mmCIF file with all atom_site columns, C-alpha atoms in Angstrom:
data_model
loop_
_atom_site.group_PDB
_atom_site.id
_atom_site.type_symbol
_atom_site.label_atom_id
_atom_site.label_alt_id
_atom_site.label_comp_id
_atom_site.label_asym_id
_atom_site.label_entity_id
_atom_site.label_seq_id
_atom_site.pdbx_PDB_ins_code
_atom_site.Cartn_x
_atom_site.Cartn_y
_atom_site.Cartn_z
_atom_site.occupancy
_atom_site.B_iso_or_equiv
_atom_site.pdbx_formal_charge
_atom_site.auth_seq_id
_atom_site.auth_comp_id
_atom_site.auth_asym_id
_atom_site.auth_atom_id
_atom_site.pdbx_PDB_model_num
ATOM 1   C CA . CYS Q 1 1   ? 61.988 2.320   -57.866 1.00 85.00 ? 6   CYS Q CA 1
ATOM 2   C CA . GLY Q 1 2   ? 64.247 -0.440  -56.510 1.00 85.00 ? 7   GLY Q CA 1
ATOM 3   C CA . HIS Q 1 3   ? 62.290 -3.505  -57.665 1.00 89.00 ? 8   HIS Q CA 1
ATOM 4   C CA . ALA Q 1 4   ? 65.065 -6.002  -58.363 1.00 88.00 ? 9   ALA Q CA 1
ATOM 5   C CA . GLU Q 1 5   ? 62.909 -9.133  -58.507 1.00 88.00 ? 10  GLU Q CA 1
ATOM 6   C CA . VAL Q 1 6   ? 62.204 -8.839  -62.244 1.00 89.00 ? 11  VAL Q CA 1
ATOM 7   C CA . CYS Q 1 7   ? 64.570 -10.956 -64.338 1.00 89.00 ? 12  CYS Q CA 1
ATOM 8   C CA . TRP Q 1 8   ? 66.868 -9.226  -66.797 1.00 91.00 ? 13  TRP Q CA 1
ATOM 9   C CA . LEU Q 1 9   ? 65.449 -11.140 -69.755 1.00 92.00 ? 14  LEU Q CA 1
ATOM 10  C CA . CYS Q 1 10  ? 61.923 -9.843  -69.096 1.00 92.00 ? 15  CYS Q CA 1
ATOM 11  C CA . THR Q 1 11  ? 63.283 -6.346  -68.567 1.00 94.00 ? 16  THR Q CA 1
ATOM 12  C CA . VAL Q 1 12  ? 65.091 -6.388  -71.917 1.00 95.00 ? 17  VAL Q CA 1
ATOM 13  C CA . ARG Q 1 13  ? 62.102 -7.903  -73.740 1.00 93.00 ? 18  ARG Q CA 1
ATOM 14  C CA . LEU Q 1 14  ? 59.705 -5.308  -72.343 1.00 94.00 ? 19  LEU Q CA 1
ATOM 15  C CA . ARG Q 1 15  ? 61.992 -2.483  -73.408 1.00 96.00 ? 20  ARG Q CA 1
ATOM 16  C CA . ALA Q 1 16  ? 63.139 -3.812  -76.787 1.00 94.00 ? 21  ALA Q CA 1
ATOM 17  C CA . VAL Q 1 17  ? 60.000 -5.521  -78.066 1.00 90.00 ? 22  VAL Q CA 1
ATOM 18  C CA . LEU Q 1 18  ? 57.101 -3.718  -76.422 1.00 92.00 ? 23  LEU Q CA 1
ATOM 19  C CA . ARG Q 1 19  ? 58.840 -0.370  -75.885 1.00 94.00 ? 24  ARG Q CA 1
ATOM 20  C CA . ASP Q 1 20  ? 57.534 -0.470  -72.314 1.00 96.00 ? 25  ASP Q CA 1
ATOM 21  C CA . PHE Q 1 21  ? 59.887 1.464   -70.047 1.00 98.00 ? 26  PHE Q CA 1
ATOM 22  C CA . ARG Q 1 22  ? 57.818 1.013   -66.883 1.00 96.00 ? 27  ARG Q CA 1
ATOM 23  C CA . CYS Q 1 23  ? 58.644 -1.147  -63.885 1.00 95.00 ? 28  CYS Q CA 1
ATOM 24  C CA . PRO Q 1 24  ? 56.564 -4.343  -64.236 1.00 92.00 ? 29  PRO Q CA 1
ATOM 25  C CA . VAL Q 1 25  ? 55.898 -4.293  -60.482 1.00 94.00 ? 30  VAL Q CA 1
ATOM 26  C CA . CYS Q 1 26  ? 54.899 -0.707  -59.644 1.00 95.00 ? 31  CYS Q CA 1
ATOM 27  C CA . LYS Q 1 27  ? 54.487 0.732   -63.188 1.00 96.00 ? 32  LYS Q CA 1
ATOM 28  C CA . GLU Q 1 28  ? 56.801 3.668   -62.460 1.00 96.00 ? 33  GLU Q CA 1
ATOM 29  C CA . GLU Q 1 29  ? 58.335 5.044   -65.671 1.00 97.00 ? 34  GLU Q CA 1
ATOM 30  C CA . LEU Q 1 30  ? 62.046 4.186   -65.641 1.00 96.00 ? 35  LEU Q CA 1
ATOM 31  C CA . PRO Q 1 31  ? 64.123 5.966   -68.263 1.00 96.00 ? 36  PRO Q CA 1
ATOM 32  C CA . GLU Q 1 32  ? 67.071 3.796   -67.245 1.00 95.00 ? 37  GLU Q CA 1
ATOM 33  C CA . VAL Q 1 33  ? 67.568 0.486   -65.443 1.00 94.00 ? 38  VAL Q CA 1
ATOM 34  C CA . ALA Q 1 34  ? 70.762 -1.265  -64.427 1.00 92.00 ? 39  ALA Q CA 1
ATOM 35  C CA . LEU Q 1 35  ? 71.442 -4.894  -65.213 1.00 93.00 ? 40  LEU Q CA 1
ATOM 36  C CA . VAL Q 1 36  ? 73.829 -6.198  -62.583 1.00 90.00 ? 41  VAL Q CA 1
ATOM 37  C CA . ALA Q 1 37  ? 75.087 -9.634  -61.568 1.00 88.00 ? 42  ALA Q CA 1
ATOM 38  C CA . ASP Q 1 38  ? 73.877 -9.367  -57.975 1.00 83.00 ? 43  ASP Q CA 1
ATOM 39  C CA . ALA Q 1 39  ? 70.332 -8.065  -57.483 1.00 73.00 ? 44  ALA Q CA 1
ATOM 40  C CA . ARG Q 1 40  ? 71.089 -7.556  -53.788 1.00 70.00 ? 45  ARG Q CA 1
ATOM 41  C CA . GLU Q 1 41  ? 73.309 -4.590  -54.597 1.00 63.00 ? 46  GLU Q CA 1
ATOM 42  C CA . ASP Q 1 42  ? 72.121 -1.303  -53.140 1.00 48.00 ? 47  ASP Q CA 1
ATOM 43  C CA . ALA Q 1 43  ? 69.403 0.760   -54.821 1.00 50.00 ? 48  ALA Q CA 1
ATOM 44  C CA . ALA Q 1 44  ? 71.868 3.407   -56.008 1.00 47.00 ? 49  ALA Q CA 1
ATOM 45  C CA . THR Q 1 45  ? 73.764 0.790   -57.992 1.00 49.00 ? 50  THR Q CA 1
ATOM 46  C CA . ARG Q 1 46  ? 70.587 -0.742  -59.407 1.00 48.00 ? 51  ARG Q CA 1
ATOM 47  C CA . SER Q 1 47  ? 69.393 2.652   -60.571 1.00 50.00 ? 52  SER Q CA 1
ATOM 48  C CA . GLY Q 1 48  ? 72.596 3.147   -62.531 1.00 48.00 ? 53  GLY Q CA 1
ATOM 49  C CA . ALA Q 1 49  ? 74.149 5.802   -60.298 1.00 50.00 ? 54  ALA Q CA 1
ATOM 50  C CA . SER Q 1 50  ? 77.376 3.882   -59.770 1.00 51.00 ? 55  SER Q CA 1
ATOM 51  C CA . VAL Q 1 51  ? 77.369 1.262   -62.511 1.00 53.00 ? 56  VAL Q CA 1
ATOM 52  C CA . GLY Q 1 52  ? 79.951 1.446   -65.309 1.00 50.00 ? 57  GLY Q CA 1
ATOM 53  C CA . GLY Q 1 53  ? 79.081 4.660   -67.116 1.00 57.00 ? 58  GLY Q CA 1
ATOM 54  C CA . ALA Q 1 54  ? 80.542 3.599   -70.448 1.00 64.00 ? 59  ALA Q CA 1
ATOM 55  C CA . LEU Q 1 55  ? 78.396 0.466   -70.603 1.00 90.00 ? 60  LEU Q CA 1
ATOM 56  C CA . ARG Q 1 56  ? 75.088 2.023   -71.588 1.00 94.00 ? 61  ARG Q CA 1
ATOM 57  C CA . ASP Q 1 57  ? 72.460 1.446   -74.222 1.00 95.00 ? 62  ASP Q CA 1
ATOM 58  C CA . ALA Q 1 58  ? 70.736 4.805   -74.576 1.00 94.00 ? 63  ALA Q CA 1
ATOM 59  C CA . LYS Q 1 59  ? 68.068 3.470   -76.951 1.00 96.00 ? 64  LYS Q CA 1
ATOM 60  C CA . LEU Q 1 60  ? 66.841 0.837   -74.481 1.00 97.00 ? 65  LEU Q CA 1
ATOM 61  C CA . GLY Q 1 61  ? 67.740 2.756   -71.337 1.00 96.00 ? 66  GLY Q CA 1
ATOM 62  C CA . LEU Q 1 62  ? 69.993 -0.012  -70.063 1.00 96.00 ? 67  LEU Q CA 1
ATOM 63  C CA . VAL Q 1 63  ? 73.093 0.326   -67.922 1.00 94.00 ? 68  VAL Q CA 1
ATOM 64  C CA . TYR Q 1 64  ? 75.247 -2.795  -67.853 1.00 94.00 ? 69  TYR Q CA 1
ATOM 65  C CA . GLY Q 1 65  ? 77.051 -3.806  -64.674 1.00 92.00 ? 70  GLY Q CA 1
ATOM 66  C CA . SER Q 1 66  ? 79.817 -5.461  -66.679 1.00 92.00 ? 71  SER Q CA 1
ATOM 67  C CA . MET Q 1 67  ? 80.991 -6.186  -70.187 1.00 95.00 ? 72  MET Q CA 1
ATOM 68  C CA . ALA Q 1 68  ? 79.877 -9.823  -69.747 1.00 95.00 ? 73  ALA Q CA 1
ATOM 69  C CA . ILE Q 1 69  ? 76.308 -8.710  -68.998 1.00 94.00 ? 74  ILE Q CA 1
ATOM 70  C CA . ARG Q 1 70  ? 76.315 -6.407  -72.017 1.00 95.00 ? 75  ARG Q CA 1
ATOM 71  C CA . ASP Q 1 71  ? 77.576 -9.217  -74.252 1.00 94.00 ? 76  ASP Q CA 1
ATOM 72  C CA . GLU Q 1 72  ? 74.847 -11.549 -72.951 1.00 93.00 ? 77  GLU Q CA 1
ATOM 73  C CA . VAL Q 1 73  ? 72.129 -8.998  -73.728 1.00 95.00 ? 78  VAL Q CA 1
ATOM 74  C CA . GLU Q 1 74  ? 73.535 -8.235  -77.172 1.00 93.00 ? 79  GLU Q CA 1
ATOM 75  C CA . ARG Q 1 75  ? 73.475 -11.957 -78.041 1.00 90.00 ? 80  ARG Q CA 1
ATOM 76  C CA . LEU Q 1 76  ? 69.671 -11.796 -77.737 1.00 91.00 ? 81  LEU Q CA 1
ATOM 77  C CA . PHE Q 1 77  ? 69.629 -9.633  -80.860 1.00 91.00 ? 82  PHE Q CA 1
ATOM 78  C CA . ASP Q 1 78  ? 71.943 -11.850 -82.921 1.00 91.00 ? 83  ASP Q CA 1
ATOM 79  C CA . TYR Q 1 79  ? 70.701 -13.879 -85.853 1.00 91.00 ? 84  TYR Q CA 1
ATOM 80  C CA . SER Q 1 80  ? 72.097 -17.228 -84.731 1.00 91.00 ? 85  SER Q CA 1
ATOM 81  C CA . CYS Q 1 81  ? 71.042 -20.836 -85.135 1.00 91.00 ? 86  CYS Q CA 1
ATOM 82  C CA . TRP Q 1 82  ? 69.672 -22.516 -82.031 1.00 87.00 ? 87  TRP Q CA 1
ATOM 83  C CA . GLN Q 1 83  ? 69.214 -26.013 -83.485 1.00 89.00 ? 88  GLN Q CA 1
ATOM 84  C CA . ARG Q 1 84  ? 70.880 -28.763 -81.467 1.00 88.00 ? 89  ARG Q CA 1
ATOM 85  C CA . GLY Q 1 85  ? 73.909 -30.272 -83.125 1.00 90.00 ? 90  GLY Q CA 1
ATOM 86  C CA . CYS Q 1 86  ? 74.147 -27.555 -85.752 1.00 90.00 ? 91  CYS Q CA 1
ATOM 87  C CA . CYS Q 1 87  ? 77.624 -27.366 -87.240 1.00 88.00 ? 92  CYS Q CA 1
ATOM 88  C CA . GLU Q 1 88  ? 77.240 -23.585 -87.311 1.00 87.00 ? 93  GLU Q CA 1
ATOM 89  C CA . ALA Q 1 89  ? 76.096 -23.188 -83.707 1.00 80.00 ? 94  ALA Q CA 1
ATOM 90  C CA . GLY Q 1 90  ? 77.361 -19.910 -82.343 1.00 78.00 ? 95  GLY Q CA 1
ATOM 91  C CA . ARG Q 1 91  ? 77.729 -18.340 -85.786 1.00 86.00 ? 96  ARG Q CA 1
ATOM 92  C CA . CYS Q 1 92  ? 76.083 -14.961 -86.080 1.00 91.00 ? 97  CYS Q CA 1
ATOM 93  C CA . PHE Q 1 93  ? 74.379 -14.497 -89.449 1.00 94.00 ? 98  PHE Q CA 1
ATOM 94  C CA . SER Q 1 94  ? 74.549 -10.987 -90.846 1.00 94.00 ? 99  SER Q CA 1
ATOM 95  C CA . THR Q 1 95  ? 70.851 -10.760 -91.734 1.00 93.00 ? 100 THR Q CA 1
ATOM 96  C CA . LEU Q 1 96  ? 67.565 -12.423 -90.922 1.00 91.00 ? 101 LEU Q CA 1
ATOM 97  C CA . ALA Q 1 97  ? 67.405 -13.583 -94.545 1.00 93.00 ? 102 ALA Q CA 1
ATOM 98  C CA . ALA Q 1 98  ? 70.764 -15.356 -94.154 1.00 95.00 ? 103 ALA Q CA 1
ATOM 99  C CA . LEU Q 1 99  ? 69.530 -17.122 -91.009 1.00 94.00 ? 104 LEU Q CA 1
ATOM 100 C CA . GLU Q 1 100 ? 66.285 -18.090 -92.762 1.00 94.00 ? 105 GLU Q CA 1
ATOM 101 C CA . LYS Q 1 101 ? 68.271 -19.553 -95.668 1.00 96.00 ? 106 LYS Q CA 1
ATOM 102 C CA . HIS Q 1 102 ? 70.479 -21.510 -93.262 1.00 95.00 ? 107 HIS Q CA 1
ATOM 103 C CA . LEU Q 1 103 ? 67.460 -22.890 -91.393 1.00 94.00 ? 108 LEU Q CA 1
ATOM 104 C CA . LEU Q 1 104 ? 65.804 -23.991 -94.620 1.00 95.00 ? 109 LEU Q CA 1
ATOM 105 C CA . ASP Q 1 105 ? 68.936 -25.426 -96.273 1.00 96.00 ? 110 ASP Q CA 1
ATOM 106 C CA . GLN Q 1 106 ? 70.452 -27.135 -93.233 1.00 94.00 ? 111 GLN Q CA 1
ATOM 107 C CA . HIS Q 1 107 ? 67.477 -28.002 -91.033 1.00 95.00 ? 112 HIS Q CA 1
ATOM 108 C CA . LYS Q 1 108 ? 64.470 -27.939 -93.392 1.00 95.00 ? 113 LYS Q CA 1
ATOM 109 C CA . ARG Q 1 109 ? 62.774 -25.443 -91.080 1.00 94.00 ? 114 ARG Q CA 1
ATOM 110 C CA . LYS Q 1 110 ? 61.073 -22.097 -91.598 1.00 93.00 ? 115 LYS Q CA 1
ATOM 111 C CA . PHE Q 1 111 ? 60.036 -19.250 -89.369 1.00 88.00 ? 116 PHE Q CA 1
ATOM 112 C CA . CYS Q 1 112 ? 56.288 -18.842 -89.023 1.00 87.00 ? 117 CYS Q CA 1
ATOM 113 C CA . PRO Q 1 113 ? 55.561 -15.629 -90.988 1.00 84.00 ? 118 PRO Q CA 1
ATOM 114 C CA . THR Q 1 114 ? 52.790 -14.619 -88.591 1.00 82.00 ? 119 THR Q CA 1
ATOM 115 C CA . CYS Q 1 115 ? 55.047 -14.971 -85.567 1.00 75.00 ? 120 CYS Q CA 1
ATOM 116 C CA . LEU Q 1 116 ? 57.969 -13.337 -87.301 1.00 77.00 ? 121 LEU Q CA 1
ATOM 117 C CA . ASN Q 1 117 ? 56.200 -10.328 -88.810 1.00 77.00 ? 122 ASN Q CA 1
ATOM 118 C CA . ASP Q 1 118 ? 53.143 -9.660  -86.673 1.00 64.00 ? 123 ASP Q CA 1
ATOM 119 C CA . ARG Q 1 119 ? 54.382 -10.522 -83.218 1.00 59.00 ? 124 ARG Q CA 1
ATOM 120 C CA . LYS Q 1 120 ? 55.306 -8.152  -80.420 1.00 58.00 ? 125 LYS Q CA 1
#
């Protein structure tokens, strides 16, 4: 559809969390969207026609303009500590349970069960 004014974070959240594959602007169903560094690129590039073919996420219908963009998106799904000054900042925990244990042991914090389990 060519609407490039929607930020990549919202695009990923809509697709991954809500399973909404429509354009937030015009509501056109988009089986695939391209995440590129420069939103001013032409519509063919934004639609995925000429963006790196190997950098795709078929499940979310995402085409990444570069490896750096793909890495940034994949970090959203990591179980990592976000607490300031954490000695393990940047560490990716293997499971949610491991992150929960770290948060409790190191920071005396817990996830809200309602937010964690019942949230979209």
